[in-house]
Coordinates of C-alpha atoms and ligand atoms in Angstrom, one line a residue:
M1 CA -84.0 -28.8 89.3
K2 CA -83.8 -32.5 89.9
V3 CA -80.4 -34.2 89.4
I4 CA -80.3 -38.0 89.1
H5 CA -76.8 -39.5 89.5
T6 CA -76.6 -42.9 87.9
E7 CA -74.0 -45.7 88.2
N8 CA -73.3 -46.1 84.5
Y9 CA -74.5 -45.3 81.0
E10 CA -77.0 -48.2 80.9
Q11 CA -78.7 -46.8 84.0
L12 CA -78.7 -43.3 82.6
S13 CA -80.3 -44.6 79.4
R14 CA -83.0 -46.5 81.2
Q15 CA -83.9 -43.6 83.5
A16 CA -84.0 -41.2 80.5
A17 CA -86.3 -43.7 78.7
N18 CA -88.5 -43.9 81.8
I19 CA -89.1 -40.1 81.7
I20 CA -89.7 -40.0 77.9
G21 CA -91.9 -43.1 78.1
A22 CA -93.9 -41.6 81.0
Q23 CA -94.5 -38.5 78.9
I24 CA -95.8 -40.6 75.9
I25 CA -98.0 -42.7 78.2
S26 CA -99.5 -39.6 80.0
K27 CA -100.0 -37.7 76.8
P28 CA -100.0 -39.9 73.7
N29 CA -100.2 -37.0 71.3
C30 CA -97.3 -35.1 73.0
V31 CA -94.6 -33.1 71.2
L32 CA -91.2 -34.4 72.0
G33 CA -88.1 -32.2 71.4
L34 CA -85.3 -34.6 70.5
A35 CA -81.5 -34.4 70.3
T36 CA -78.8 -36.3 68.4
G37 CA -75.3 -36.9 69.6
S38 CA -74.0 -40.0 71.3
T39 CA -75.5 -39.6 74.7
P40 CA -79.2 -40.2 73.8
I41 CA -78.5 -43.3 71.7
G42 CA -78.9 -45.7 74.7
A43 CA -82.2 -44.0 75.7
Y44 CA -83.4 -44.4 72.1
K45 CA -82.5 -48.1 72.2
E46 CA -84.5 -48.5 75.4
L47 CA -87.5 -46.7 73.9
I48 CA -87.3 -49.1 70.8
A49 CA -87.2 -52.1 73.1
R50 CA -90.3 -50.8 75.1
Y51 CA -92.1 -50.3 71.8
E52 CA -91.3 -53.8 70.7
N53 CA -92.5 -55.1 74.0
G54 CA -95.8 -53.4 73.4
D55 CA -95.2 -51.0 76.3
L56 CA -95.1 -47.8 74.2
D57 CA -97.1 -46.5 71.3
F58 CA -95.6 -43.6 69.2
S59 CA -98.5 -43.4 66.7
E60 CA -99.7 -40.0 67.9
V61 CA -96.4 -38.5 68.9
T62 CA -95.0 -35.5 67.1
S63 CA -91.3 -34.7 67.3
V64 CA -89.2 -31.6 66.7
N65 CA -85.4 -32.0 66.6
L66 CA -83.0 -29.4 67.9
D67 CA -80.7 -28.9 65.0
E68 CA -79.2 -29.9 61.7
Y69 CA -75.9 -29.3 59.9
C70 CA -76.1 -26.8 57.0
G71 CA -75.4 -28.3 53.6
L72 CA -76.2 -32.0 54.4
T73 CA -79.1 -33.6 52.7
P74 CA -81.4 -35.8 54.7
D75 CA -80.0 -39.0 53.2
N76 CA -76.4 -38.0 54.1
D77 CA -75.4 -40.5 56.8
Q78 CA -73.9 -37.7 58.9
S79 CA -77.1 -35.6 58.8
Y80 CA -79.2 -35.4 61.9
R81 CA -82.3 -36.5 60.0
Y82 CA -80.5 -39.7 59.0
F83 CA -79.4 -40.1 62.6
M84 CA -82.9 -39.8 63.9
N85 CA -84.3 -42.2 61.3
T86 CA -81.7 -44.9 61.9
N87 CA -81.5 -44.5 65.7
L88 CA -85.2 -44.2 66.5
F89 CA -87.9 -43.4 63.9
D90 CA -87.3 -46.4 61.6
H91 CA -87.8 -48.7 64.6
V92 CA -91.0 -47.4 66.2
N93 CA -94.5 -46.7 65.0
I94 CA -94.0 -42.9 64.8
N95 CA -95.7 -41.3 61.8
K96 CA -92.7 -39.9 59.9
D97 CA -94.8 -37.0 58.7
K98 CA -95.0 -35.9 62.3
T99 CA -91.2 -36.0 62.7
N100 CA -89.5 -32.6 62.2
V101 CA -85.8 -31.8 61.7
P102 CA -84.8 -28.4 60.5
S103 CA -83.7 -28.5 56.9
G104 CA -80.0 -27.9 56.4
I105 CA -80.4 -27.4 52.7
A106 CA -83.2 -24.8 52.5
E107 CA -82.7 -22.3 49.7
D108 CA -83.6 -19.6 52.0
P109 CA -82.1 -20.5 55.4
E110 CA -83.6 -17.5 57.2
A111 CA -87.1 -18.5 56.0
E112 CA -86.5 -22.0 57.2
C113 CA -85.6 -20.7 60.7
E114 CA -88.9 -18.7 60.7
R115 CA -90.8 -21.7 59.4
Y116 CA -89.4 -23.9 62.2
D117 CA -90.3 -21.5 65.0
R118 CA -93.8 -21.1 63.5
L119 CA -94.2 -24.9 63.4
I120 CA -93.3 -25.3 67.0
E121 CA -95.7 -22.5 68.0
E122 CA -98.5 -24.1 65.9
L123 CA -97.9 -27.4 67.6
G124 CA -98.5 -25.6 70.9
G125 CA -94.8 -25.8 72.0
I126 CA -92.8 -28.7 73.3
D127 CA -94.0 -31.0 76.1
L128 CA -90.6 -32.6 76.8
Q129 CA -87.3 -31.4 75.5
L130 CA -84.4 -33.8 75.6
L131 CA -80.9 -32.2 75.6
G132 CA -77.3 -33.2 75.6
I133 CA -74.5 -30.8 76.6
G134 CA -71.4 -29.9 74.6
H135 CA -68.0 -29.6 76.3
N136 CA -68.3 -25.8 75.8
G137 CA -71.8 -25.8 77.4
H138 CA -73.7 -25.7 74.2
I139 CA -77.3 -27.0 74.0
G140 CA -78.6 -27.7 70.5
F141 CA -76.0 -25.7 68.6
N142 CA -76.4 -22.6 70.7
E143 CA -72.7 -21.9 71.1
P144 CA -71.0 -19.7 73.8
D145 CA -71.7 -16.1 73.0
D146 CA -72.1 -12.8 74.7
K147 CA -75.9 -13.0 74.2
Y148 CA -78.6 -15.6 74.0
T149 CA -80.4 -16.0 70.7
K150 CA -84.1 -16.6 71.2
A151 CA -85.2 -17.8 67.7
T152 CA -84.1 -20.7 65.5
H153 CA -81.0 -19.4 63.8
I154 CA -78.0 -20.3 61.7
V155 CA -74.9 -20.6 63.7
E156 CA -71.2 -20.8 62.9
L157 CA -69.8 -23.7 64.9
G158 CA -67.0 -23.2 67.4
K159 CA -63.7 -24.9 67.0
S160 CA -64.3 -27.2 70.1
T161 CA -67.7 -28.3 68.6
I162 CA -66.2 -29.1 65.2
E163 CA -63.4 -31.0 66.9
A164 CA -65.8 -33.0 69.1
N165 CA -68.0 -33.8 66.2
S166 CA -65.1 -34.7 63.8
R167 CA -65.2 -38.2 65.4
F168 CA -68.2 -38.9 63.3
F169 CA -66.5 -37.6 60.0
A170 CA -63.5 -38.7 58.0
S171 CA -61.6 -35.6 59.1
Y172 CA -62.0 -32.2 60.8
D173 CA -62.3 -30.5 57.4
D174 CA -65.4 -32.7 56.5
V175 CA -67.4 -31.4 59.5
P176 CA -69.9 -28.7 58.3
K177 CA -68.9 -25.3 59.7
S178 CA -72.4 -24.1 60.3
A179 CA -75.7 -25.4 61.5
I180 CA -79.3 -24.5 62.0
T181 CA -80.4 -24.7 65.6
M182 CA -83.5 -24.1 67.7
G183 CA -83.0 -21.0 69.8
M184 CA -83.4 -20.6 73.6
K185 CA -87.0 -19.5 73.4
S186 CA -88.4 -22.9 72.2
I187 CA -86.1 -24.8 74.6
M188 CA -87.0 -22.7 77.6
N189 CA -90.7 -22.7 76.8
A190 CA -90.7 -26.5 76.8
K191 CA -92.9 -27.7 79.6
K192 CA -90.2 -30.2 80.8
V193 CA -86.5 -30.3 80.0
L194 CA -84.4 -33.5 80.4
L195 CA -80.7 -33.0 80.2
V196 CA -78.4 -36.1 79.8
A197 CA -74.7 -36.0 80.3
S198 CA -72.4 -39.0 80.4
G199 CA -68.7 -39.3 81.2
K200 CA -66.0 -37.7 83.4
D201 CA -65.2 -35.3 80.6
K202 CA -68.7 -33.7 81.0
Q203 CA -68.5 -33.2 84.7
E204 CA -66.7 -29.9 84.7
I205 CA -69.0 -28.2 82.2
L206 CA -72.1 -29.7 83.9
K207 CA -71.1 -28.2 87.2
K208 CA -70.6 -24.8 85.7
A209 CA -73.9 -25.0 83.8
L210 CA -75.9 -26.2 86.8
Y211 CA -74.3 -24.3 89.7
G212 CA -72.2 -21.5 88.1
P213 CA -73.4 -18.0 87.0
I214 CA -76.1 -17.8 84.4
T215 CA -74.3 -16.5 81.3
P216 CA -74.5 -17.0 77.5
N217 CA -70.8 -17.9 77.7
V218 CA -72.1 -21.2 79.2
P219 CA -75.3 -21.5 77.2
A220 CA -76.7 -24.4 79.2
S221 CA -76.6 -22.3 82.4
I222 CA -79.9 -20.7 81.4
L223 CA -81.5 -24.0 82.2
Q224 CA -81.2 -23.1 85.9
L225 CA -84.1 -20.8 85.3
H226 CA -86.3 -23.6 83.9
P227 CA -89.2 -24.6 86.2
D228 CA -89.1 -28.3 85.4
L229 CA -85.5 -29.4 84.7
T230 CA -84.3 -33.0 85.2
V231 CA -80.7 -33.8 84.8
I232 CA -79.5 -37.4 84.5
E233 CA -75.7 -37.9 84.7
C234 CA -73.2 -40.7 85.0
Q235 CA -69.4 -40.4 85.2
Ligands
F6R301 C1 -77.4 -32.7 69.3 C2 -77.1 -31.5 70.0 C3 -75.8 -31.3 70.7 C4 -75.4 -32.5 71.6 C5 -74.1 -32.2 72.3 C6 -73.6 -33.4 73.1 O1 -78.7 -32.6 68.6 O2 -77.9 -30.6 69.9 O3 -76.0 -30.1 71.6 O4 -76.4 -32.8 72.5 O5 -73.1 -31.8 71.4 O6 -73.3 -34.4 72.2 P1 -72.9 -35.8 72.7 O7 -74.1 -36.4 73.3 O8 -72.4 -36.5 71.5 O9 -71.8 -35.6 73.8

């Protein structure tokens, strides 16, 4: 595990973009596992700037996102598909057909979970998985539990997650109460994992996740077992 302490959010974002950019340069047809949330936004801005400068080419990149809310259509401005389009995909030369976000509106959610895992397998797995961390230690929407779930699955969101995410919605009640998330197998099988955490409020859970006991009650703690984990943090 490599932990990079940065001075501020701008530095964190540049360092994260360095690692993602290096991945794209070293393997132009790589599979990037991507995350939403507020922490990666600065890194996505950096990647866009590097694309605009002519330093990065996304034309052969494939992406698979971690998660999506159940019940939100891709054009809903709170959906994670919409987030990815507006914060990254619309601004770089990635082929949208090669960008994948689980569907939150599939008629058969279980079949959608299976399709997503099959897709990741057919792509040959994830080269670099970008992760944020929730205040309760979640990664993707893998919430604290008494067991880890390997496969992509539907999850009921915990109260603290709904509260944290309600900042993006009109009210707590508007936040979807379930989501579809990649499971631990695809995340742990990624060749590299990059975890970004910004702010004093993330320090306690980050410490628990990186140095505490490995337990599904702190889902991110499993990352201690990953052979190529980089963590970038700022307070
Ligand atoms: C987002 C995701 C979540 C976030 C986490 C942290 O796709 O899977 O696990 O990474 O909730 O969110 P922020 O960055 O908003 O603190």
